[in-house]
Amino acid sequence: MSRQRAIATEQIHHAYRAPEGWEAVPVGVYKASTVLFKNTADLHKPRPRDGLSYRYGLHGTPTSYTLATRIASLEGGTHCLLTPSGLSAVTLVSMALLRPGDEVLVPDNVYGQNRYLTESWLPQFGITHRVYDPLDLAGFKTLLSEKTRLVWLEAAGSITLEFPDLVALVQACRERGIVCALDNTWGAGVAFKPFELAPGLGVDISMQALTKYPSGGADVLMGSVVTRDAALHERLNHAHEHLGYGLGQNDVELVLRGLPSLELRYRAQDACTRALAAWMAQRPEVARVLHPALPGSPGHEHWQALSAEGAACLFSVVFQPEYGSAEVDAFVDALQLFGIGYSWAGPMSLAVPYDMRRSRNLGLPYPAERIVRFAIGLEAEADLRADLALALSVLRPR
C-alpha cells in the first residue's frame, strides 16, 4: 500500500495537467518566480540572454512575451523590452547607451523626469548633457559633437506641446551616427510610425509609458523600449537584466486587455480634444492654446506634415496677463469633471496648472507661469465644455 502524502505535499506536487487545445480571446496569465526545468540536462543547457528564453520569472513569461511582441508590432519595431514604468524605460535607454565621457542631448520640452535624470543623476557617472530648442534645427545641428552618443526626441513636447521637425532631427542624427530615442507616449504608435518617418528613415529607439494609452485605465504603471536593430536591442537587454526590471503579470494582463481598444480610445479622445481646444482658443480669458493641430501652435506645420491624423488627448492653455497664478489655481479648483492629477489617457479628464519657469532652460515666447494642461478623457464633449465654461465664469482678474 502506497504511503498517503500530506495535503500540502499533494497540492504542491499534484499530477494533474490541463489538457491541450484551450484557445480563447484573452491571453493566459502566467505567474511565476521559479521556472521549472524538465531535468538537470535541461537546467544546464545554455540559454541565450535574448529576452525570449524561460529561465526565471523576472526575465519573462508567456504573458509578458506576448505583450512585448504586440507592442513591438504597434510601434512598427521588431524587438521590445518591458519595464515597470515609463520613467524606468527612459532610465534603461540612458543607462544602457551612455558611459563616462559621453554626452546626451535633450529637448527643452523633455518629459520632466527625463530632465531630472539627465541633470541630477547621470552627472555622477561622468555623463554630460546639453539642452536644445526642438524647433531650432540649425541650432540643434551645432550642438552635435564627437561626444554626443544619444539624442532624446519628443513629439509633441511635454506640457507645451511643441511639435518638432522630427524627420530633420532624425536625419541630422543619422548623418553623425548618433543614436536617437523618441519618447513616443503621445503618438502611441497611432499618430505616426516612429521607425518609418520617411522612406528609409526612422528613429533608433521608441519608448512609451504604457501607463498611458496602452493601459487606458489609469490603474497600471509600465513602460516599453522598442527597436528594429538587433545589436542595439542586445545592449538594451543586457542593461535590462542587470537593472532587475520585472513586471507583475496581472499588470501585463491589464495592458493586454487595453490594447484592442487603444485606437478607438485614441481617436475618440483626439476628436474631443481638438473640439475643446478650438473652443478654448475663442475665449477672451485665454491668450493662447497650445495644441499641434491648431494653426499657430508651435510646430503645427511639422505636425501637419507627419501626423495630421493623430493628435492625442492633450492641450495647454496660456491665460491672459490679468490672471495670476492664484486666479488660475482657482479656475482649476472650480472644475467639477476634471480631476487634478498627473498622467493622462485614462477615462477621467484631468487639469494641472504649471509654472514653466521652473522647467525650461531656454525660456518661452509667452508668459510661462499661467499655463494649465488639460488631458481629455472619455466624458461627453458637451459636459466637459459646460464644466469649462462654468469654471471660466468664476475667473476674476487679480
mmCIF file of C-alpha atoms in Angstrom, residues 34-371:
data_model
loop_
_atom_site.group_PDB
_atom_site.id
_atom_site.type_symbol
_atom_site.label_atom_id
_atom_site.label_comp_id
_atom_site.label_asym_id
_atom_site.label_seq_id
_atom_site.Cartn_x
_atom_site.Cartn_y
_atom_site.Cartn_z
ATOM 1 C CA THR A 34 10.682 29.942 -10.285
ATOM 2 C CA VAL A 35 10.618 28.427 -13.763
ATOM 3 C CA LEU A 36 10.859 24.625 -13.729
ATOM 4 C CA PHE A 37 13.197 22.650 -15.989
ATOM 5 C CA LYS A 38 12.499 19.166 -17.318
ATOM 6 C CA ASN A 39 15.670 17.680 -15.829
ATOM 7 C CA THR A 40 19.257 18.636 -14.927
ATOM 8 C CA ALA A 41 20.341 18.404 -18.556
ATOM 9 C CA ASP A 42 17.654 20.975 -19.399
ATOM 10 C CA LEU A 43 18.787 23.087 -16.433
ATOM 11 C CA HIS A 44 22.422 23.099 -17.601
ATOM 12 C CA LYS A 45 21.597 23.789 -21.263
ATOM 13 C CA PRO A 46 22.894 27.237 -22.271
ATOM 14 C CA ARG A 47 20.118 29.753 -22.817
ATOM 15 C CA PRO A 48 20.894 32.997 -24.590
ATOM 16 C CA ARG A 49 20.036 36.150 -22.704
ATOM 17 C CA ASP A 50 17.846 37.221 -25.585
ATOM 18 C CA GLY A 51 14.655 38.175 -23.814
ATOM 19 C CA LEU A 52 12.976 35.092 -25.237
ATOM 20 C CA SER A 53 14.117 32.085 -23.223
ATOM 21 C CA TYR A 54 12.476 30.969 -19.991
ATOM 22 C CA ARG A 55 14.952 30.924 -17.116
ATOM 23 C CA TYR A 56 13.344 32.832 -14.259
ATOM 24 C CA GLY A 57 10.080 34.706 -13.842
ATOM 25 C CA LEU A 58 11.865 38.041 -13.662
ATOM 26 C CA HIS A 59 13.072 37.699 -17.251
ATOM 27 C CA GLY A 60 9.751 36.883 -18.858
ATOM 28 C CA THR A 61 6.710 34.623 -19.048
ATOM 29 C CA PRO A 62 4.442 33.655 -21.945
ATOM 30 C CA THR A 63 2.195 36.543 -20.873
ATOM 31 C CA SER A 64 4.855 39.251 -20.865
ATOM 32 C CA TYR A 65 6.474 37.994 -24.070
ATOM 33 C CA THR A 66 3.073 38.210 -25.766
ATOM 34 C CA LEU A 67 2.644 41.815 -24.667
ATOM 35 C CA ALA A 68 6.180 42.707 -25.781
ATOM 36 C CA THR A 69 5.528 41.258 -29.230
ATOM 37 C CA ARG A 70 2.272 43.182 -29.600
ATOM 38 C CA ILE A 71 3.846 46.476 -28.513
ATOM 39 C CA ALA A 72 6.683 45.943 -30.999
ATOM 40 C CA SER A 73 4.104 45.443 -33.769
ATOM 41 C CA LEU A 74 2.170 48.533 -32.657
ATOM 42 C CA GLU A 75 5.305 50.658 -32.927
ATOM 43 C CA GLY A 76 6.489 49.038 -36.167
ATOM 44 C CA GLY A 77 9.581 47.564 -34.477
ATOM 45 C CA THR A 78 10.901 44.036 -34.078
ATOM 46 C CA HIS A 79 12.294 43.912 -30.511
ATOM 47 C CA CYS A 80 10.634 45.093 -27.308
ATOM 48 C CA LEU A 81 11.595 45.192 -23.641
ATOM 49 C CA LEU A 82 9.025 45.884 -20.932
ATOM 50 C CA THR A 83 9.803 47.904 -17.821
ATOM 51 C CA PRO A 84 7.911 48.755 -14.622
ATOM 52 C CA SER A 85 7.142 52.375 -15.645
ATOM 53 C CA GLY A 86 7.704 54.976 -18.317
ATOM 54 C CA LEU A 87 10.486 56.534 -16.252
ATOM 55 C CA SER A 88 12.225 53.169 -15.915
ATOM 56 C CA ALA A 89 12.103 52.827 -19.717
ATOM 57 C CA VAL A 90 13.828 56.215 -20.048
ATOM 58 C CA THR A 91 16.381 55.178 -17.442
ATOM 59 C CA LEU A 92 17.047 51.895 -19.243
ATOM 60 C CA VAL A 93 17.899 53.655 -22.508
ATOM 61 C CA SER A 94 20.241 56.175 -20.915
ATOM 62 C CA MET A 95 21.981 53.659 -18.654
ATOM 63 C CA ALA A 96 22.404 51.128 -21.465
ATOM 64 C CA LEU A 97 23.897 53.511 -24.014
ATOM 65 C CA LEU A 98 25.863 56.123 -22.070
ATOM 66 C CA ARG A 99 29.298 55.793 -20.497
ATOM 67 C CA PRO A 100 31.654 58.183 -18.645
ATOM 68 C CA GLY A 101 32.730 60.954 -21.003
ATOM 69 C CA ASP A 102 29.625 60.649 -23.195
ATOM 70 C CA GLU A 103 27.120 63.405 -23.829
ATOM 71 C CA VAL A 104 23.350 63.260 -24.218
ATOM 72 C CA LEU A 105 21.143 65.927 -25.789
ATOM 73 C CA VAL A 106 17.608 66.524 -24.529
ATOM 74 C CA PRO A 107 14.975 68.942 -25.867
ATOM 75 C CA ASP A 108 13.976 71.828 -23.633
ATOM 76 C CA ASN A 109 10.435 70.414 -23.526
ATOM 77 C CA VAL A 110 11.566 66.938 -22.451
ATOM 78 C CA TYR A 111 9.481 64.884 -20.001
ATOM 79 C CA GLY A 112 10.235 66.299 -16.560
ATOM 80 C CA GLN A 113 11.572 63.087 -15.047
ATOM 81 C CA ASN A 114 13.911 62.596 -18.007
ATOM 82 C CA ARG A 115 15.203 66.119 -17.364
ATOM 83 C CA TYR A 116 15.742 65.301 -13.695
ATOM 84 C CA LEU A 117 17.521 62.034 -14.544
ATOM 85 C CA THR A 118 19.756 63.804 -17.055
ATOM 86 C CA GLU A 119 20.603 66.809 -14.883
ATOM 87 C CA SER A 120 20.783 65.245 -11.428
ATOM 88 C CA TRP A 121 21.610 61.545 -11.810
ATOM 89 C CA LEU A 122 23.732 60.967 -14.914
ATOM 90 C CA PRO A 123 26.463 63.519 -13.995
ATOM 91 C CA GLN A 124 27.661 61.301 -11.142
ATOM 92 C CA PHE A 125 28.658 58.764 -13.816
ATOM 93 C CA GLY A 126 30.653 61.332 -15.757
ATOM 94 C CA ILE A 127 27.904 61.831 -18.359
ATOM 95 C CA THR A 128 27.306 65.370 -19.562
ATOM 96 C CA HIS A 129 24.286 66.843 -21.290
ATOM 97 C CA ARG A 130 23.135 69.803 -23.326
ATOM 98 C CA VAL A 131 19.633 71.168 -23.872
ATOM 99 C CA TYR A 132 18.387 72.095 -27.337
ATOM 100 C CA ASP A 133 15.463 74.046 -28.725
ATOM 101 C CA PRO A 134 13.396 71.395 -30.540
ATOM 102 C CA LEU A 135 12.188 73.957 -33.106
ATOM 103 C CA ASP A 136 15.649 75.297 -33.947
ATOM 104 C CA LEU A 137 17.104 72.766 -36.374
ATOM 105 C CA ALA A 138 20.188 74.820 -37.203
ATOM 106 C CA GLY A 139 20.976 75.340 -33.524
ATOM 107 C CA PHE A 140 20.448 71.642 -32.858
ATOM 108 C CA LYS A 141 22.988 70.663 -35.501
ATOM 109 C CA THR A 142 25.646 72.910 -33.944
ATOM 110 C CA LEU A 143 25.282 71.083 -30.613
ATOM 111 C CA LEU A 144 26.045 67.635 -32.037
ATOM 112 C CA SER A 145 29.631 66.753 -31.203
ATOM 113 C CA GLU A 146 32.073 63.862 -31.119
ATOM 114 C CA LYS A 147 30.987 63.212 -27.534
ATOM 115 C CA THR A 148 27.274 63.009 -28.344
ATOM 116 C CA ARG A 149 26.122 59.421 -28.058
ATOM 117 C CA LEU A 150 22.379 59.812 -27.533
ATOM 118 C CA VAL A 151 19.708 62.322 -28.513
ATOM 119 C CA TRP A 152 16.274 62.313 -26.908
ATOM 120 C CA LEU A 153 13.312 63.434 -29.014
ATOM 121 C CA GLU A 154 9.733 64.284 -28.074
ATOM 122 C CA ALA A 155 6.796 64.810 -30.403
ATOM 123 C CA ALA A 156 4.815 66.559 -29.134
ATOM 124 C CA GLY A 157 6.843 68.072 -26.287
ATOM 125 C CA SER A 158 5.884 67.745 -22.661
ATOM 126 C CA ILE A 159 3.198 70.179 -21.421
ATOM 127 C CA THR A 160 3.804 72.925 -24.007
ATOM 128 C CA LEU A 161 3.318 70.514 -26.920
ATOM 129 C CA GLU A 162 5.708 71.952 -29.487
ATOM 130 C CA PHE A 163 5.962 69.595 -32.469
ATOM 131 C CA PRO A 164 9.493 69.459 -33.947
ATOM 132 C CA ASP A 165 10.628 68.649 -37.461
ATOM 133 C CA LEU A 166 11.141 65.057 -36.418
ATOM 134 C CA VAL A 167 12.324 63.905 -39.837
ATOM 135 C CA ALA A 168 15.052 66.567 -39.996
ATOM 136 C CA LEU A 169 16.216 65.939 -36.420
ATOM 137 C CA VAL A 170 16.496 62.199 -37.041
ATOM 138 C CA GLN A 171 18.295 62.798 -40.338
ATOM 139 C CA ALA A 172 20.843 65.013 -38.559
ATOM 140 C CA CYS A 173 21.499 62.248 -36.026
ATOM 141 C CA ARG A 174 21.748 59.633 -38.769
ATOM 142 C CA GLU A 175 24.385 61.663 -40.624
ATOM 143 C CA ARG A 176 26.541 61.775 -37.475
ATOM 144 C CA GLY A 177 25.948 58.148 -36.462
ATOM 145 C CA ILE A 178 24.254 59.216 -33.213
ATOM 146 C CA VAL A 179 21.544 57.069 -31.642
ATOM 147 C CA CYS A 180 18.210 58.884 -31.339
ATOM 148 C CA ALA A 181 15.497 57.788 -28.936
ATOM 149 C CA LEU A 182 11.928 59.057 -29.163
ATOM 150 C CA ASP A 183 9.527 59.290 -26.250
ATOM 151 C CA ASN A 184 6.503 58.175 -28.264
ATOM 152 C CA THR A 185 3.968 58.111 -25.441
ATOM 153 C CA TRP A 186 1.986 60.935 -27.109
ATOM 154 C CA GLY A 187 1.919 59.247 -30.519
ATOM 155 C CA ALA A 188 1.328 55.778 -29.006
ATOM 156 C CA GLY A 189 2.045 54.032 -32.309
ATOM 157 C CA VAL A 190 -1.191 55.539 -33.691
ATOM 158 C CA ALA A 191 -0.350 59.106 -34.730
ATOM 159 C CA PHE A 192 2.678 58.034 -36.780
ATOM 160 C CA LYS A 193 5.102 55.134 -37.038
ATOM 161 C CA PRO A 194 8.417 56.130 -35.432
ATOM 162 C CA PHE A 195 10.541 53.711 -37.474
ATOM 163 C CA GLU A 196 9.026 54.890 -40.773
ATOM 164 C CA LEU A 197 9.080 58.688 -40.586
ATOM 165 C CA ALA A 198 10.253 58.927 -44.190
ATOM 166 C CA PRO A 199 11.465 56.383 -46.767
ATOM 167 C CA GLY A 200 14.434 54.638 -45.210
ATOM 168 C CA LEU A 201 14.423 56.918 -42.171
ATOM 169 C CA GLY A 202 13.244 56.355 -38.614
ATOM 170 C CA VAL A 203 14.298 56.609 -35.005
ATOM 171 C CA ASP A 204 16.635 54.045 -33.474
ATOM 172 C CA ILE A 205 14.582 53.568 -30.303
ATOM 173 C CA SER A 206 10.968 54.283 -29.445
ATOM 174 C CA MET A 207 9.877 54.184 -25.814
ATOM 175 C CA GLN A 208 6.446 54.580 -24.316
ATOM 176 C CA ALA A 209 4.851 54.909 -20.934
ATOM 177 C CA LEU A 210 2.366 52.073 -21.349
ATOM 178 C CA THR A 211 0.769 53.636 -18.284
ATOM 179 C CA LYS A 212 -0.988 55.980 -20.718
ATOM 180 C CA TYR A 213 -2.754 54.857 -23.885
ATOM 181 C CA PRO A 214 -1.998 51.116 -23.989
ATOM 182 C CA SER A 215 -3.397 50.703 -20.491
ATOM 183 C CA GLY A 216 -6.158 53.288 -20.763
ATOM 184 C CA GLY A 217 -7.491 52.565 -17.290
ATOM 185 C CA ALA A 218 -5.357 54.856 -15.103
ATOM 186 C CA ASP A 219 -4.539 51.808 -12.992
ATOM 187 C CA VAL A 220 -1.216 50.433 -14.303
ATOM 188 C CA LEU A 221 2.398 51.605 -14.349
ATOM 189 C CA MET A 222 4.515 50.167 -17.176
ATOM 190 C CA GLY A 223 6.946 51.142 -19.928
ATOM 191 C CA SER A 224 8.364 49.760 -23.154
ATOM 192 C CA VAL A 225 11.500 50.162 -25.263
ATOM 193 C CA VAL A 226 11.259 49.106 -28.921
ATOM 194 C CA THR A 227 13.944 48.830 -31.608
ATOM 195 C CA ARG A 228 14.487 47.316 -35.024
ATOM 196 C CA ASP A 229 18.227 46.881 -34.535
ATOM 197 C CA ALA A 230 19.230 43.509 -33.064
ATOM 198 C CA ALA A 231 22.622 44.747 -31.805
ATOM 199 C CA LEU A 232 21.040 47.764 -30.141
ATOM 200 C CA HIS A 233 18.405 45.524 -28.575
ATOM 201 C CA GLU A 234 21.148 43.298 -27.184
ATOM 202 C CA ARG A 235 22.755 46.270 -25.439
ATOM 203 C CA LEU A 236 19.410 47.313 -24.005
ATOM 204 C CA ASN A 237 18.575 43.784 -22.903
ATOM 205 C CA HIS A 238 21.940 43.440 -21.154
ATOM 206 C CA ALA A 239 21.178 46.540 -19.060
ATOM 207 C CA HIS A 240 17.584 45.404 -18.572
ATOM 208 C CA GLU A 241 18.737 42.212 -16.880
ATOM 209 C CA HIS A 242 21.299 43.934 -14.661
ATOM 210 C CA LEU A 243 18.798 46.562 -13.550
ATOM 211 C CA GLY A 244 16.480 43.752 -12.461
ATOM 212 C CA TYR A 245 13.351 45.120 -14.109
ATOM 213 C CA GLY A 246 10.352 42.874 -13.556
ATOM 214 C CA LEU A 247 6.582 43.098 -14.027
ATOM 215 C CA GLY A 248 3.537 41.811 -12.208
ATOM 216 C CA GLN A 249 1.714 39.571 -14.634
ATOM 217 C CA ASN A 250 -1.690 40.900 -13.600
ATOM 218 C CA ASP A 251 -0.483 44.319 -14.741
ATOM 219 C CA VAL A 252 0.642 42.779 -18.019
ATOM 220 C CA GLU A 253 -2.823 41.260 -18.356
ATOM 221 C CA LEU A 254 -4.455 44.674 -17.910
ATOM 222 C CA VAL A 255 -2.345 46.254 -20.651
ATOM 223 C CA LEU A 256 -3.088 43.321 -22.967
ATOM 224 C CA ARG A 257 -6.766 43.902 -22.259
ATOM 225 C CA GLY A 258 -6.416 47.586 -23.144
ATOM 226 C CA LEU A 259 -4.644 47.140 -26.489
ATOM 227 C CA PRO A 260 -7.676 46.129 -28.619
ATOM 228 C CA SER A 261 -9.462 49.395 -27.770
ATOM 229 C CA LEU A 262 -6.362 51.610 -27.957
ATOM 230 C CA GLU A 263 -7.031 53.110 -31.376
ATOM 231 C CA LEU A 264 -10.745 53.620 -30.677
ATOM 232 C CA ARG A 265 -9.920 55.474 -27.452
ATOM 233 C CA TYR A 266 -7.130 57.462 -29.102
ATOM 234 C CA ARG A 267 -9.382 58.636 -31.931
ATOM 235 C CA ALA A 268 -12.294 59.467 -29.627
ATOM 236 C CA GLN A 269 -10.159 61.425 -27.177
ATOM 237 C CA ASP A 270 -8.338 63.117 -30.059
ATOM 238 C CA ALA A 271 -11.607 64.360 -31.628
ATOM 239 C CA CYS A 272 -12.946 65.658 -28.320
ATOM 240 C CA THR A 273 -9.637 67.340 -27.508
ATOM 241 C CA ARG A 274 -9.460 69.155 -30.839
ATOM 242 C CA ALA A 275 -13.019 70.462 -30.388
ATOM 243 C CA LEU A 276 -12.399 71.705 -26.847
ATOM 244 C CA ALA A 277 -9.020 73.219 -27.742
ATOM 245 C CA ALA A 278 -10.585 75.178 -30.624
ATOM 246 C CA TRP A 279 -13.392 76.348 -28.326
ATOM 247 C CA MET A 280 -10.970 77.471 -25.632
ATOM 248 C CA ALA A 281 -8.960 79.400 -28.232
ATOM 249 C CA GLN A 282 -12.013 81.653 -28.739
ATOM 250 C CA ARG A 283 -12.433 82.508 -25.071
ATOM 251 C CA PRO A 284 -11.479 86.056 -24.019
ATOM 252 C CA GLU A 285 -9.766 84.762 -20.853
ATOM 253 C CA VAL A 286 -7.288 82.780 -22.944
ATOM 254 C CA ALA A 287 -4.190 84.280 -24.539
ATOM 255 C CA ARG A 288 -3.065 81.151 -26.361
ATOM 256 C CA VAL A 289 -3.937 77.488 -26.786
ATOM 257 C CA LEU A 290 -1.093 75.040 -27.347
ATOM 258 C CA HIS A 291 -2.166 72.053 -29.428
ATOM 259 C CA PRO A 292 -0.304 70.759 -32.511
ATOM 260 C CA ALA A 293 -3.471 70.601 -34.629
ATOM 261 C CA LEU A 294 -4.226 74.313 -34.140
ATOM 262 C CA PRO A 295 -2.693 76.706 -36.687
ATOM 263 C CA GLY A 296 -0.251 78.967 -34.884
ATOM 264 C CA SER A 297 0.669 76.408 -32.277
ATOM 265 C CA PRO A 298 4.472 75.913 -32.263
ATOM 266 C CA GLY A 299 5.437 73.310 -34.851
ATOM 267 C CA HIS A 300 1.927 72.995 -36.319
ATOM 268 C CA GLU A 301 3.342 72.653 -39.835
ATOM 269 C CA HIS A 302 5.590 69.762 -38.769
ATOM 270 C CA TRP A 303 2.646 68.000 -37.118
ATOM 271 C CA GLN A 304 0.547 68.513 -40.240
ATOM 272 C CA ALA A 305 3.243 67.012 -42.468
ATOM 273 C CA LEU A 306 3.803 63.921 -40.314
ATOM 274 C CA SER A 307 0.830 63.265 -38.081
ATOM 275 C CA ALA A 308 -2.309 65.024 -39.296
ATOM 276 C CA GLU A 309 -4.494 62.021 -38.468
ATOM 277 C CA GLY A 310 -3.470 61.863 -34.821
ATOM 278 C CA ALA A 311 -3.112 64.481 -32.091
ATOM 279 C CA ALA A 312 -3.692 62.653 -28.782
ATOM 280 C CA CYS A 313 -5.674 63.963 -25.816
ATOM 281 C CA LEU A 314 -3.645 66.911 -24.525
ATOM 282 C CA PHE A 315 -3.830 70.670 -24.900
ATOM 283 C CA SER A 316 -2.497 73.507 -22.784
ATOM 284 C CA VAL A 317 -3.871 76.991 -22.178
ATOM 285 C CA VAL A 318 -1.936 80.185 -21.524
ATOM 286 C CA PHE A 319 -4.176 82.654 -19.676
ATOM 287 C CA GLN A 320 -4.302 86.388 -20.256
ATOM 288 C CA PRO A 321 -1.860 88.574 -18.275
ATOM 289 C CA GLU A 322 -4.557 89.910 -15.935
ATOM 290 C CA TYR A 323 -4.859 86.464 -14.364
ATOM 291 C CA GLY A 324 -2.107 85.454 -11.965
ATOM 292 C CA SER A 325 -1.198 82.051 -10.553
ATOM 293 C CA ALA A 326 -3.739 82.313 -7.731
ATOM 294 C CA GLU A 327 -6.562 83.078 -10.156
ATOM 295 C CA VAL A 328 -5.549 80.222 -12.460
ATOM 296 C CA ASP A 329 -5.441 77.849 -9.489
ATOM 297 C CA ALA A 330 -8.949 78.999 -8.525
ATOM 298 C CA PHE A 331 -10.144 78.212 -12.058
ATOM 299 C CA VAL A 332 -8.739 74.668 -11.820
ATOM 300 C CA ASP A 333 -10.316 74.209 -8.379
ATOM 301 C CA ALA A 334 -13.699 75.253 -9.811
ATOM 302 C CA LEU A 335 -13.713 72.454 -12.387
ATOM 303 C CA GLN A 336 -16.044 69.620 -11.443
ATOM 304 C CA LEU A 337 -15.395 66.988 -14.114
ATOM 305 C CA PHE A 338 -11.620 67.420 -14.343
ATOM 306 C CA GLY A 339 -9.547 65.651 -11.736
ATOM 307 C CA ILE A 340 -6.412 67.383 -10.501
ATOM 308 C CA GLY A 341 -3.590 64.937 -11.032
ATOM 309 C CA TYR A 342 -0.715 63.877 -13.242
ATOM 310 C CA SER A 343 -0.690 61.361 -16.115
ATOM 311 C CA TRP A 344 -3.252 61.177 -18.919
ATOM 312 C CA ALA A 345 -5.083 58.947 -21.452
ATOM 313 C CA GLY A 346 -7.301 57.423 -18.769
ATOM 314 C CA PRO A 347 -11.112 57.618 -18.685
ATOM 315 C CA MET A 348 -11.253 60.753 -16.484
ATOM 316 C CA SER A 349 -10.276 64.187 -17.753
ATOM 317 C CA LEU A 350 -7.531 65.971 -15.814
ATOM 318 C CA ALA A 351 -6.254 69.534 -15.375
ATOM 319 C CA VAL A 352 -2.959 70.640 -13.846
ATOM 320 C CA PRO A 353 -1.617 74.216 -13.528
ATOM 321 C CA TYR A 354 2.079 74.684 -14.256
ATOM 322 C CA ASP A 355 4.672 77.372 -13.726
ATOM 323 C CA MET A 356 7.011 76.561 -16.597
ATOM 324 C CA ARG A 357 9.675 78.991 -15.404
ATOM 325 C CA ARG A 358 10.935 76.141 -13.227
ATOM 326 C CA SER A 359 11.373 73.643 -16.044
ATOM 327 C CA ARG A 360 12.643 75.451 -19.120
ATOM 328 C CA ASN A 361 16.302 76.293 -19.662
ATOM 329 C CA LEU A 362 15.732 78.348 -22.800
ATOM 330 C CA GLY A 363 12.581 80.254 -21.843
ATOM 331 C CA LEU A 364 9.253 80.532 -23.653
ATOM 332 C CA PRO A 365 7.862 83.169 -26.054
ATOM 333 C CA TYR A 366 4.795 83.697 -23.814
ATOM 334 C CA PRO A 367 4.114 84.042 -20.068
ATOM 335 C CA ALA A 368 5.231 80.782 -18.521
ATOM 336 C CA GLU A 369 3.574 80.970 -15.106
ATOM 337 C CA ARG A 370 -0.117 80.815 -16.132
ATOM 338 C CA ILE A 371 -0.350 77.512 -18.051
#
